[in-house]
Short mmCIF file of C-alpha atoms in Angstrom, two decimals:
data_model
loop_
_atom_site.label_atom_id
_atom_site.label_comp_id
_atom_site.label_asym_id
_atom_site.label_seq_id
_atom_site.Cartn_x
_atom_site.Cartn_y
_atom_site.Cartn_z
CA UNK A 110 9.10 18.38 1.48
CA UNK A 111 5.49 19.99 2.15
CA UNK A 112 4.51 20.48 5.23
CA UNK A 113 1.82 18.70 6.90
CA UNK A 114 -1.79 20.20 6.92
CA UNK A 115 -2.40 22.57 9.90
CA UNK A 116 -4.23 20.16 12.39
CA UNK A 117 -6.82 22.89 12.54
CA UNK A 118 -7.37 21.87 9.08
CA UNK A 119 -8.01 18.77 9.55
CA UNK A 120 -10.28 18.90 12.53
CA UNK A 121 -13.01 20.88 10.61
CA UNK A 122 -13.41 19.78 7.17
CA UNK A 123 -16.73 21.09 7.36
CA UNK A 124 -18.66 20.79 4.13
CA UNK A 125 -17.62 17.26 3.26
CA UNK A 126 -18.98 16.25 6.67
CA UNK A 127 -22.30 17.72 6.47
CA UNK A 128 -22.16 15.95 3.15
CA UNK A 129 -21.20 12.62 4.76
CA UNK A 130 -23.80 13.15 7.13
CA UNK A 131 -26.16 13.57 4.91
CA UNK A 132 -25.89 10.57 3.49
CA UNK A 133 -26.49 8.80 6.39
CA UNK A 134 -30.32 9.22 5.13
CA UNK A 135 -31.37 5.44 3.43
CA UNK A 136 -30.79 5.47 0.22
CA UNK A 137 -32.73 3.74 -2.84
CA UNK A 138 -30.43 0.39 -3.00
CA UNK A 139 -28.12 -0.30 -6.27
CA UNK A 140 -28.01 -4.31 -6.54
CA UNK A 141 -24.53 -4.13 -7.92
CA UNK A 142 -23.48 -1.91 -5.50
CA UNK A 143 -25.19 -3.87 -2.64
CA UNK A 144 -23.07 -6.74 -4.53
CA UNK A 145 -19.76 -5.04 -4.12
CA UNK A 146 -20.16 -4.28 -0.59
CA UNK A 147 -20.54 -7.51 0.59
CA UNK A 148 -17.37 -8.80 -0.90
CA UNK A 149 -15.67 -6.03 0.49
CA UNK A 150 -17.60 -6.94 4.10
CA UNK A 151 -16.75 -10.78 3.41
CA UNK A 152 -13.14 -10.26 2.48
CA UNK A 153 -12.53 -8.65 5.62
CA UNK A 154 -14.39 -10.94 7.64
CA UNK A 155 -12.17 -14.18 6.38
CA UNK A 156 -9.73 -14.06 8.81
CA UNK A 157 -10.04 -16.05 12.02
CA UNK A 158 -10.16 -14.66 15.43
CA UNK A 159 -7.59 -14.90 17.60
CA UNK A 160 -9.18 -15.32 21.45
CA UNK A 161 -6.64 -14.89 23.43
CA UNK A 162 -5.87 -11.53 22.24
CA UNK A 163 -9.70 -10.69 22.01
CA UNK A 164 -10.01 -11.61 25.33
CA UNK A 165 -7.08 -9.55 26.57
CA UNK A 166 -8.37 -6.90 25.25
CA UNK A 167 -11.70 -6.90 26.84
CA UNK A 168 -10.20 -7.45 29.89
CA UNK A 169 -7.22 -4.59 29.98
CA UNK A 170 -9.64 -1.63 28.76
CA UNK A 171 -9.09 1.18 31.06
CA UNK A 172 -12.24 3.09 32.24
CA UNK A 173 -11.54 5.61 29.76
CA UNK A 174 -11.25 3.29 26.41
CA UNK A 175 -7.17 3.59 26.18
CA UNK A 176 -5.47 0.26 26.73
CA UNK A 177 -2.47 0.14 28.94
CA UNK A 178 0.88 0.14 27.07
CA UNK A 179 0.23 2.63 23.99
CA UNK A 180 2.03 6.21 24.15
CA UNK A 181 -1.00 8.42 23.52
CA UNK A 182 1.13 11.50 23.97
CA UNK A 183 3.72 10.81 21.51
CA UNK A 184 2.12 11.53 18.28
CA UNK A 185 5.39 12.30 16.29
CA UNK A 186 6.01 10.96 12.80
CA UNK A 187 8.37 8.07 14.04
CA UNK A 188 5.77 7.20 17.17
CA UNK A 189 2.25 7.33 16.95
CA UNK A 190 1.46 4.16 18.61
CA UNK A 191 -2.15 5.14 18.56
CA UNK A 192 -1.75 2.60 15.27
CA UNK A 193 -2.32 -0.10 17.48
CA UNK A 194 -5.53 1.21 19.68
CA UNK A 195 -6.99 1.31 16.13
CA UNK A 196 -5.54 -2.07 15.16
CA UNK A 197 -7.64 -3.53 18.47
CA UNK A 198 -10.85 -1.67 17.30
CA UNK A 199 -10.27 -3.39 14.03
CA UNK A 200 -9.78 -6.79 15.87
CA UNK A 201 -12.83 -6.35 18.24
CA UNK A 202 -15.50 -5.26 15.39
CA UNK A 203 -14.09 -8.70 13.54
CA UNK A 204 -14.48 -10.68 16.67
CA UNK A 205 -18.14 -9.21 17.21
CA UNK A 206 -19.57 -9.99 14.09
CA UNK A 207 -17.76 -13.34 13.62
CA UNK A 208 -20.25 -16.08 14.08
CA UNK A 209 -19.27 -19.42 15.38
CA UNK A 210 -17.42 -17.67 17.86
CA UNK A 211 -18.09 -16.90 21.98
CA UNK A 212 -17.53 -12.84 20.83
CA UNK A 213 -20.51 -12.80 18.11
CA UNK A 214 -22.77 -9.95 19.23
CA UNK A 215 -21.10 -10.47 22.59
CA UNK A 216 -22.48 -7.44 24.88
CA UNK A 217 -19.21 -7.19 26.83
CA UNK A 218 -17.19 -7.48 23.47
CA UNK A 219 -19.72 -4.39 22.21
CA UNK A 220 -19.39 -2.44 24.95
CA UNK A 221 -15.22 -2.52 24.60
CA UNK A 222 -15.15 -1.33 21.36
CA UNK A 223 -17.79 1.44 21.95
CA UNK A 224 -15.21 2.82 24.46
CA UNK A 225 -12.85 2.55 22.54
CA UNK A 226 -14.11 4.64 20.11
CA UNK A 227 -15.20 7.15 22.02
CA UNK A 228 -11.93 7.33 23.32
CA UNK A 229 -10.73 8.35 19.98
CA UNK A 230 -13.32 10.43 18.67
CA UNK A 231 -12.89 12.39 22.37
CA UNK A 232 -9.31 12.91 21.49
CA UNK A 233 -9.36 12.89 17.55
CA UNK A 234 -5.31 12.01 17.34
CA UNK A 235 -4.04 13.70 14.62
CA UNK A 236 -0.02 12.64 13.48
CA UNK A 237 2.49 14.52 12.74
CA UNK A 238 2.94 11.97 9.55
CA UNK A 239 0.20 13.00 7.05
CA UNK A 240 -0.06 9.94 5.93
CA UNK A 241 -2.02 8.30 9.19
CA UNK A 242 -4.36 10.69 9.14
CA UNK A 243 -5.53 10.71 5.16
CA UNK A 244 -4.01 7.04 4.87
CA UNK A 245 -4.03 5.10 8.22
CA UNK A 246 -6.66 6.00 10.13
CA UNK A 247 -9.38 6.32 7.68
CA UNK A 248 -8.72 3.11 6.27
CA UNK A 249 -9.08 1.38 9.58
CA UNK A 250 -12.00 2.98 10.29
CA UNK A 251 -13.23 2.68 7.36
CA UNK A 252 -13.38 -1.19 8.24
CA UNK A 253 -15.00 -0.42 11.37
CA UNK A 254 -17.15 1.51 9.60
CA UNK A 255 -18.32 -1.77 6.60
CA UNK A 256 -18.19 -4.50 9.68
CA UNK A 257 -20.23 -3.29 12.46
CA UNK A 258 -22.61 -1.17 10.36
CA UNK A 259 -26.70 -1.32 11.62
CA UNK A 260 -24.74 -1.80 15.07
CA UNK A 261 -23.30 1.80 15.31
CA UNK A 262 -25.58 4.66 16.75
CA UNK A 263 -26.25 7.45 14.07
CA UNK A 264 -23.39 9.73 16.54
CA UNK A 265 -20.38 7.15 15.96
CA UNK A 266 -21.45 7.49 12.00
CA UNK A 267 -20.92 11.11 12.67
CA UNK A 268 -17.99 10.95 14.71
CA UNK A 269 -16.07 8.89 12.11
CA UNK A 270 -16.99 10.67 9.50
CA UNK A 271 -15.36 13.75 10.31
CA UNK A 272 -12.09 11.14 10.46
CA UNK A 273 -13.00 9.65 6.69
CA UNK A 274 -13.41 13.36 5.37
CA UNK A 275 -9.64 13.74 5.44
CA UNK A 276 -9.18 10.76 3.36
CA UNK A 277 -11.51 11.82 0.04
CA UNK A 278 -9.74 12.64 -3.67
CA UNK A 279 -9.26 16.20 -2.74
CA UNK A 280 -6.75 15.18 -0.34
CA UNK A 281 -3.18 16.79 -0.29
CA UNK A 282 -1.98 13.16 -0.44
CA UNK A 283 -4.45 12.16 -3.27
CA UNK A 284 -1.85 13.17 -5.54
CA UNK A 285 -0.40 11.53 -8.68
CA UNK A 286 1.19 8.37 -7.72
CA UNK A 287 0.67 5.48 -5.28
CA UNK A 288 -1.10 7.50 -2.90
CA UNK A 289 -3.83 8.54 -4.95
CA UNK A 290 -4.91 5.32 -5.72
CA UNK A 291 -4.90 3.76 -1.90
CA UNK A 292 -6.84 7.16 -0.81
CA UNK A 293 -9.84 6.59 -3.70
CA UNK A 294 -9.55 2.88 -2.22
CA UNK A 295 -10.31 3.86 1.10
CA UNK A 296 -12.91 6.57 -0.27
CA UNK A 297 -14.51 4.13 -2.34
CA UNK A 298 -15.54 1.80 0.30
CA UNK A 299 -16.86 4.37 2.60
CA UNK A 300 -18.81 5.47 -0.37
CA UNK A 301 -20.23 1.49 -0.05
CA UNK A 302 -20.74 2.05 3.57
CA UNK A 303 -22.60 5.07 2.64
CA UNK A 304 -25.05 3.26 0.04
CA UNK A 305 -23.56 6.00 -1.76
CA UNK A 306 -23.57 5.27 -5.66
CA UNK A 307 -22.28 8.84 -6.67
CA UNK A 308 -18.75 8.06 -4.35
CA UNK A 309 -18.55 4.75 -5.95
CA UNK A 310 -18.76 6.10 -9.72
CA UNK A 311 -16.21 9.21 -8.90
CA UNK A 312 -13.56 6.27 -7.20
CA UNK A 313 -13.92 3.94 -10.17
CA UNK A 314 -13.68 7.03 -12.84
CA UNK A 315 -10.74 8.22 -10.99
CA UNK A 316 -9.17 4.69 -10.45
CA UNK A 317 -9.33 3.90 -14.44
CA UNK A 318 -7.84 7.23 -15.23
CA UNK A 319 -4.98 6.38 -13.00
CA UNK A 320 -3.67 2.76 -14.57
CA UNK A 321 -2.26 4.60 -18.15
CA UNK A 322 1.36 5.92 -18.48
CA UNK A 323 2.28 8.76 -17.00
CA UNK A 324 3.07 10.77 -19.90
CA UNK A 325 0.26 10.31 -21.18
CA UNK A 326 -1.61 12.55 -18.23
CA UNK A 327 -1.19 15.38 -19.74
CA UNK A 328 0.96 16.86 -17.49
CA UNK A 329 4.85 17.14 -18.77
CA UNK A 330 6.09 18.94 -15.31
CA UNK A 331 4.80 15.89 -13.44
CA UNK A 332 5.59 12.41 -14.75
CA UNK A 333 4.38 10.77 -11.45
CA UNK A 334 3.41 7.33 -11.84
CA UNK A 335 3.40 4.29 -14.50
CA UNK A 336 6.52 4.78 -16.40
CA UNK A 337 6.46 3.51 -20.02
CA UNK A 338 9.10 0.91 -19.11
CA UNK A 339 6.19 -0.67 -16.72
CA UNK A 340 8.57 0.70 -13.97
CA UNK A 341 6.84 3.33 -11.28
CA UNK A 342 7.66 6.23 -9.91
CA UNK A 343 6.17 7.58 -6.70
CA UNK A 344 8.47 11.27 -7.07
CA UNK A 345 9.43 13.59 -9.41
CA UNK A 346 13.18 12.69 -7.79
CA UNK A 347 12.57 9.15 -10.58
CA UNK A 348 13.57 6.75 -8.07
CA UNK A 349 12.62 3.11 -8.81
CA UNK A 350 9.53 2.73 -6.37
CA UNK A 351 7.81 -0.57 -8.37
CA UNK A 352 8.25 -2.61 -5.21
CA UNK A 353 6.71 0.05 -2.47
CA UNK A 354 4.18 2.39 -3.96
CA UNK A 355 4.06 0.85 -6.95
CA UNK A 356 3.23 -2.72 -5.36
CA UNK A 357 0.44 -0.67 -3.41
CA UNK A 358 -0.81 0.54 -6.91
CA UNK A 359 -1.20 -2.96 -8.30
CA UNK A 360 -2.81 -4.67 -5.15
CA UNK A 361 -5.04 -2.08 -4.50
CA UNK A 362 -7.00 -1.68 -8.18
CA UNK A 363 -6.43 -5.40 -8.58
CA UNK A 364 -8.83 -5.71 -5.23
CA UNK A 365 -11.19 -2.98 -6.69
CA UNK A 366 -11.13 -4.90 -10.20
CA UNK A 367 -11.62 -8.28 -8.42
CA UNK A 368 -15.00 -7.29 -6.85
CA UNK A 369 -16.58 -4.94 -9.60
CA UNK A 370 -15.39 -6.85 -12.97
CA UNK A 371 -19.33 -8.67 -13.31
CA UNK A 372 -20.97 -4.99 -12.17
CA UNK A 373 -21.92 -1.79 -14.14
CA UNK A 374 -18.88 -0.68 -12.35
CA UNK A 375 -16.26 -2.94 -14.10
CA UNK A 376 -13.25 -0.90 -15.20
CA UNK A 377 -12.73 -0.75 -18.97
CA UNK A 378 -10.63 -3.43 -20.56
CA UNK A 379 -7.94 -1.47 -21.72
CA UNK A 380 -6.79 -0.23 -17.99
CA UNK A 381 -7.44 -3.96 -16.87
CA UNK A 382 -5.19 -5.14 -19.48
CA UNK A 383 -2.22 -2.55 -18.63
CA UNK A 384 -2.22 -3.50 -14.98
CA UNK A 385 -1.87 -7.04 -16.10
CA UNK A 386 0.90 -6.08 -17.87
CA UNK A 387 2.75 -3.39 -15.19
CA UNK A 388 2.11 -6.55 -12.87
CA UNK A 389 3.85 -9.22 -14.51
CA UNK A 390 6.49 -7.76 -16.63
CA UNK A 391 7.43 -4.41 -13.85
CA UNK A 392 6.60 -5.99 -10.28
CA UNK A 393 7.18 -9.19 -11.32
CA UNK A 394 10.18 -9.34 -13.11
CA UNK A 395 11.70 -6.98 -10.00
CA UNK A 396 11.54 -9.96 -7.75
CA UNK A 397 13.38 -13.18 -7.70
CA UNK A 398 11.22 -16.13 -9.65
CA UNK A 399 8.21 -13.55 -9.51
CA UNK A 400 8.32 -13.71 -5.33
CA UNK A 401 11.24 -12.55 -3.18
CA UNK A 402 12.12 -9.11 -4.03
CA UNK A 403 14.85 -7.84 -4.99
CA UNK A 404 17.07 -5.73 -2.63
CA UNK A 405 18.30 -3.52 -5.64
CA UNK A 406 14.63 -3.02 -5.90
CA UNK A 407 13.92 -1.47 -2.41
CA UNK A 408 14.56 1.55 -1.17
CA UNK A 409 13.80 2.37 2.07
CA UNK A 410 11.18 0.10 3.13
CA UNK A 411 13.66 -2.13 3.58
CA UNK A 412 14.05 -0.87 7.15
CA UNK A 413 11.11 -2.35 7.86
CA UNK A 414 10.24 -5.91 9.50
CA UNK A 415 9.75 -8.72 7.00
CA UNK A 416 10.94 -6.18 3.75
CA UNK A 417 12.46 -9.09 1.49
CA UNK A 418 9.39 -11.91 2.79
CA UNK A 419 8.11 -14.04 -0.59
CA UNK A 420 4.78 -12.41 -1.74
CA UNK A 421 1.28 -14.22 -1.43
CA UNK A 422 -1.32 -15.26 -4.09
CA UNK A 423 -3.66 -12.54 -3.76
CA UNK A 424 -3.03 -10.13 -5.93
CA UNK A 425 -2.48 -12.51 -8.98
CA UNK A 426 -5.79 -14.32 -8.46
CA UNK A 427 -7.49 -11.18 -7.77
CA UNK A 428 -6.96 -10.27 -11.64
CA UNK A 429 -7.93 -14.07 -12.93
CA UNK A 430 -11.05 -12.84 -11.30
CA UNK A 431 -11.14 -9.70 -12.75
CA UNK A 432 -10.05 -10.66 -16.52
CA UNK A 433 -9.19 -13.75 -18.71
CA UNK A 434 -6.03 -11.43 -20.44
CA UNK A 435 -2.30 -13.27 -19.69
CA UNK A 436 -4.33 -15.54 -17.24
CA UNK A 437 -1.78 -18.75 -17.92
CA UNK A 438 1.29 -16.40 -17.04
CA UNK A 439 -0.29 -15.01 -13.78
CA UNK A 440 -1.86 -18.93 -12.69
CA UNK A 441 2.18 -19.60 -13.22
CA UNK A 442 3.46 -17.19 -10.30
CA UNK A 443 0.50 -18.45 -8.36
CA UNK A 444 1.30 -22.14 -8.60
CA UNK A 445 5.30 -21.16 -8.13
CA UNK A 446 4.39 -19.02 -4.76
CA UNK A 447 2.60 -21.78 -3.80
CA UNK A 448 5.21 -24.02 -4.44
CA UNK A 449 3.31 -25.87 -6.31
CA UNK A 450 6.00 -25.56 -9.58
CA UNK A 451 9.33 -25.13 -9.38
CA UNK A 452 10.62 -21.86 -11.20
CA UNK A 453 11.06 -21.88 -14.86
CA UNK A 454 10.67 -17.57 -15.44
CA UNK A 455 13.58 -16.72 -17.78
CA UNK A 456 13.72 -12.77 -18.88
CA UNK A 457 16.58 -10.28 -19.25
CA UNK A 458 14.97 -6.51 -18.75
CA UNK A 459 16.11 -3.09 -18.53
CA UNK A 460 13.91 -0.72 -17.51
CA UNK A 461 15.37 2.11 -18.90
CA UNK A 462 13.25 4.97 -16.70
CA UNK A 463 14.50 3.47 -13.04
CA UNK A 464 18.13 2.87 -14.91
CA UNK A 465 17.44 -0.82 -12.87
CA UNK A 466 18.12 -4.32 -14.92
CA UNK A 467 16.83 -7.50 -13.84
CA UNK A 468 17.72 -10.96 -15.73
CA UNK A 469 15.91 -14.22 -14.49
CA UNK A 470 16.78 -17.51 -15.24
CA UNK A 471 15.13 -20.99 -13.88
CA UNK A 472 17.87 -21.43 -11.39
CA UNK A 473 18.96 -18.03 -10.24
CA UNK A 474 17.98 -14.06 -10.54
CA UNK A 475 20.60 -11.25 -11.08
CA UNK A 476 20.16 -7.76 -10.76
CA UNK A 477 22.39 -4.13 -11.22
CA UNK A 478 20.65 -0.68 -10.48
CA UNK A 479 22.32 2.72 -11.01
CA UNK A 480 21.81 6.30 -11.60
CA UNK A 481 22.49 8.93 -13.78
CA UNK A 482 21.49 12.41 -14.59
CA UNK A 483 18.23 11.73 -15.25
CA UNK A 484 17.62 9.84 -11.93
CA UNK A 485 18.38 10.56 -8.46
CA UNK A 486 19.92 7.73 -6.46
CA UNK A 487 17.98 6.27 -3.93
CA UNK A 488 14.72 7.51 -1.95
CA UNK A 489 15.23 9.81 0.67
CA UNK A 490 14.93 8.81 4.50
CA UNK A 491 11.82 9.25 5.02
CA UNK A 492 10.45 9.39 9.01
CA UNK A 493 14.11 8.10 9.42
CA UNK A 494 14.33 4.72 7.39
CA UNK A 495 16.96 3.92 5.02
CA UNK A 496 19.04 5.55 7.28
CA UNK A 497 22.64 3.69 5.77
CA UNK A 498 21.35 3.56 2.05
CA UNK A 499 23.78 6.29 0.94
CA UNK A 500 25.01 3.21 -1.46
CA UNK A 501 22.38 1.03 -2.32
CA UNK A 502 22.06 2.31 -5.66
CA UNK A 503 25.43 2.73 -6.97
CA UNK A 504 25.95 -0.21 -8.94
CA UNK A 505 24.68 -2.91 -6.90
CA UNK A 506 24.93 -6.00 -8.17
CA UNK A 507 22.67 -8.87 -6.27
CA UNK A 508 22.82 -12.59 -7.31
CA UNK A 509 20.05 -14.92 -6.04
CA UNK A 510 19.93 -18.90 -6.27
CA UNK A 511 16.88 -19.68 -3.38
CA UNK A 512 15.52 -15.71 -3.40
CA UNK A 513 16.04 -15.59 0.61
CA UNK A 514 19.92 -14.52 0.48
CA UNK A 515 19.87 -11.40 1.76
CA UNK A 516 16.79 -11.72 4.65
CA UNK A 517 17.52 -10.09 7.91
CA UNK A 518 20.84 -9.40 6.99
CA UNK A 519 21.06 -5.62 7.38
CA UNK A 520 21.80 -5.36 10.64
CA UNK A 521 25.62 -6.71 9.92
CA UNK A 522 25.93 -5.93 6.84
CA UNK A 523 28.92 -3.52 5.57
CA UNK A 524 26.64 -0.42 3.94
CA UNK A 525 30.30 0.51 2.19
CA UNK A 526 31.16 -2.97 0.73
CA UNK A 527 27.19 -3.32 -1.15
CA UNK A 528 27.29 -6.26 -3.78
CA UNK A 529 28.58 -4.71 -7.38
CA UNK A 530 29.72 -1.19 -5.81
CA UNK A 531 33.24 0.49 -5.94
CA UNK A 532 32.76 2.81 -2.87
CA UNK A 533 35.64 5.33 -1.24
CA UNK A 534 36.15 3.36 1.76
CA UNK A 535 35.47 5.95 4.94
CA UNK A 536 35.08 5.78 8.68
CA UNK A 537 31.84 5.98 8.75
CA UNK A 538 28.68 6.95 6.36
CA UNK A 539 28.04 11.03 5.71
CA UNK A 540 25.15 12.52 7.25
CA UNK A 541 21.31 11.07 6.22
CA UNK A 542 20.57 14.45 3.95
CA UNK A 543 23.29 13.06 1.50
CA UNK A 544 21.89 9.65 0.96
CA UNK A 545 19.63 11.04 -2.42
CA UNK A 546 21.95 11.85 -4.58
CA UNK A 547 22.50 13.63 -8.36
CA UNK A 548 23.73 11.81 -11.12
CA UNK A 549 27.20 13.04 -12.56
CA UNK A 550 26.97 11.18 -15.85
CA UNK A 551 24.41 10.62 -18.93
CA UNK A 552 26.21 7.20 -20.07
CA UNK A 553 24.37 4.95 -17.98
CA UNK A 554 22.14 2.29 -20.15
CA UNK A 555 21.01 -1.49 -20.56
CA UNK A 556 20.14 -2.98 -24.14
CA UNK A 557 17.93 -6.12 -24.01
CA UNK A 558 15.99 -8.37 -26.15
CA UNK A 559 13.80 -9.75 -23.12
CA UNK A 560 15.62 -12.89 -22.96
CA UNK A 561 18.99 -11.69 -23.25
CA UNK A 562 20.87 -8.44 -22.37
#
């Protein structure tokens, strides 16, 4: 795996933040643009604010902007619980500019977030794990950055923009894949803090060159990305990543789609259309009646809190917003997540690139995933989850009647006795740098008609 950028490296990106800072200067403003930002500024403004953690906050601040109870020393890829001192930033910029509330331009609410932020731009924690520092961090800040706005001084612009200059499409995580798309995301709207129209044109050019098949890039070594099965692959290793960066690839141009589809920005049809299509017949047909999803699916995400939790509305009526293509099919999954209609899906799929087979009926979901020559077997463990998946993807076979089966039940399950599998029975797993595995064999296949396989 690559190693992370030298931190020295990312504490001096020096061009691109005399270039931020220069567009700190008022700019001539672009109606549509001026449109786009205040969705973006609205959407995250929804939410309601919770006071009793507002108010502990305020009132736990230490005199030096750190908050009692967060590691600050640990910045390792499995700590870093500096996430949550920029979580509470997020929450007290929300809190300040909510009206209707006692926090709304509150001067004691101000004044806690202003240490807190000088806090971190004293300290500039950098992570171990690349991906807080292109990924995490900038996209927190970045909604710092779009809520509080005319109320930061022209030296918190400056300070965070040093931070958002390590998340731009020149990143060494901007690469093909889901991460390229959630960086231009996060570039994009500091481009609408910055009243910056040439940002905004670069993200949406890059975005709409992203949502087309893989192969069709141009690039034969790298086939990173939308598969032609409407699978997704995140690695060269062609591991079945549809429900992790794959899902992250569909919400995230779905919200971009959403809120520049009636602007000069609107992506073309054709890349509207595909996503449509990746979303409903790849993500969608991966989970159980188009909501829970399916543990043959996941990889190692699924070490994480609430992995197998039903999925919302948003993303589906973020693209009836942005286009009127398959609209009946995507109203369906959000009336049956809103259990609103009961499930009547039926679909029998192979997806022949992720060697993964999903068949849906109206009163159950069934599922097999294997691996072959051409595939590698399951994701490797990264910052140490997925630590028992060594089997996961040898034949698993997972049957579903309600879609919540298999929630929470890791912690007792038997990793050598998996669903469908016909494992060597040993006294314990092997080591975590033999969960990926090589295919032995070629003869591993599906044949489907869509309804039947």
């Amino acid at each position: 795996m690559m190693q992370v950028p030298l931190r020295i490296a990312l504490r001096f990106p020096t061009v691109l933040i005399l270039l931020f800072t220069a567009s700190f200067i008022t700019k001539a403003q672009n109606p549509d643009l001026e449109k786009i930002r205040k969705r973006v500024v609205f959407e995250m403004m929804e939410a309601d604010v919770d006071y009793t953690h507002v108010t502990h906050l305020i009132n736990t601040i230490q005199g030096d902007g750190s908050w009692p109870g967060i590691n600050y020393e640990d910045t390792s890829r499995t700590g870093f619980e500096h996430s949550r001192h920029l979580s509470y930033m997020v929450d007290l910029s929300h809190a300040y500019k909510k009206s209707h509330t006692k926090f709304y331009k509150d001067k004691k609410t101000r004044k806690t977030l202003k240490k807190a932020l000088n806090y971190w731009f004293e300290n500039d924690f950098i992570c171990e794990n690349w991906w807080w520092n292109q990924i995490g961090t900038p996209d927190r800040f970045v909604t710092i950055l779009l809520i509080m706005d005319e109320d930061l001084t022209d030296k918190e612009k400056e300070g965070a923009a040093i931070i958002m200059a390590r998340s731009t499409l020149n990143a060494w995580g901007a690469r093909p894949g889901g991460d390229r798309i959630k960086i231009a995301g996060i570039y994009g709207k500091y481009g609408l803090f910055l009243r910056d129209e040439t940002i905004l044109r670069e993200v949406i050019n890059t975005m709409a060159t992203e949502i087309r098949y893989a192969v069709d890039r141009g690039t034969p070594n790298d086939i990173r990305g939308l598969q032609t099965d409407l699978s997704f692959h995140h690695r060269g290793d062609r591991v079945n990543n549809t429900l992790s960066y794959g899902l992250n690839f569909s919400s995230v141009f779905a919200e971009w789609a959403a809120k520049v589809g009636d602007t000069q920005f609107r992506f073309p049809d054709r890349a509207i259309q595909l996503l449509v299509d990746y979303y409903l017949d790849g993500v969608c047909k991966m989970m159980v009646y188009g909501t829970y999803p399916d543990l043959g699916a996941k990889n190692r995400s699924i070490s994480r809190i609430g992995a197998l939790q039903p999925h919302g509305v948003e993303t589906p009526k973020k693209l009836i917003l942005a286009t009127d293509y398959r609209n009946k099919e995507l109203a369906q999954i959000i009336s049956i997540r809103s259990g609103n209609e009961k499930p009547d899906l039926t679909s029998s799929q192979f997806f022949w690139h992720s060697e993964y087979y999903s068949h849906q009926r109206p009163d159950y979901f069934s599922s097999v995933r294997m691996y072959s020559t051409r595939n590698r077997s399951m994701e490797e463990p990264y910052n140490q989850e997925g630590l028992k998946n060594h089997h996961l993807g040898e034949g698993s076979n997972f049957i579903y009647q309600v879609g919540t089966e298999y929630n929470n039940i890791f912690p007792v399950l038997d990793w050598q006795k998996i669903p469908g599998t016909t494992i060597v029975q040993k006294a314990s797993l092997p080591p975590e740098d033999e969960i990926q595995q090589e295919g032995l064999m070629d003869f591993v296949g599906g044949v489907s008609n869509g309804k039947r396989g």
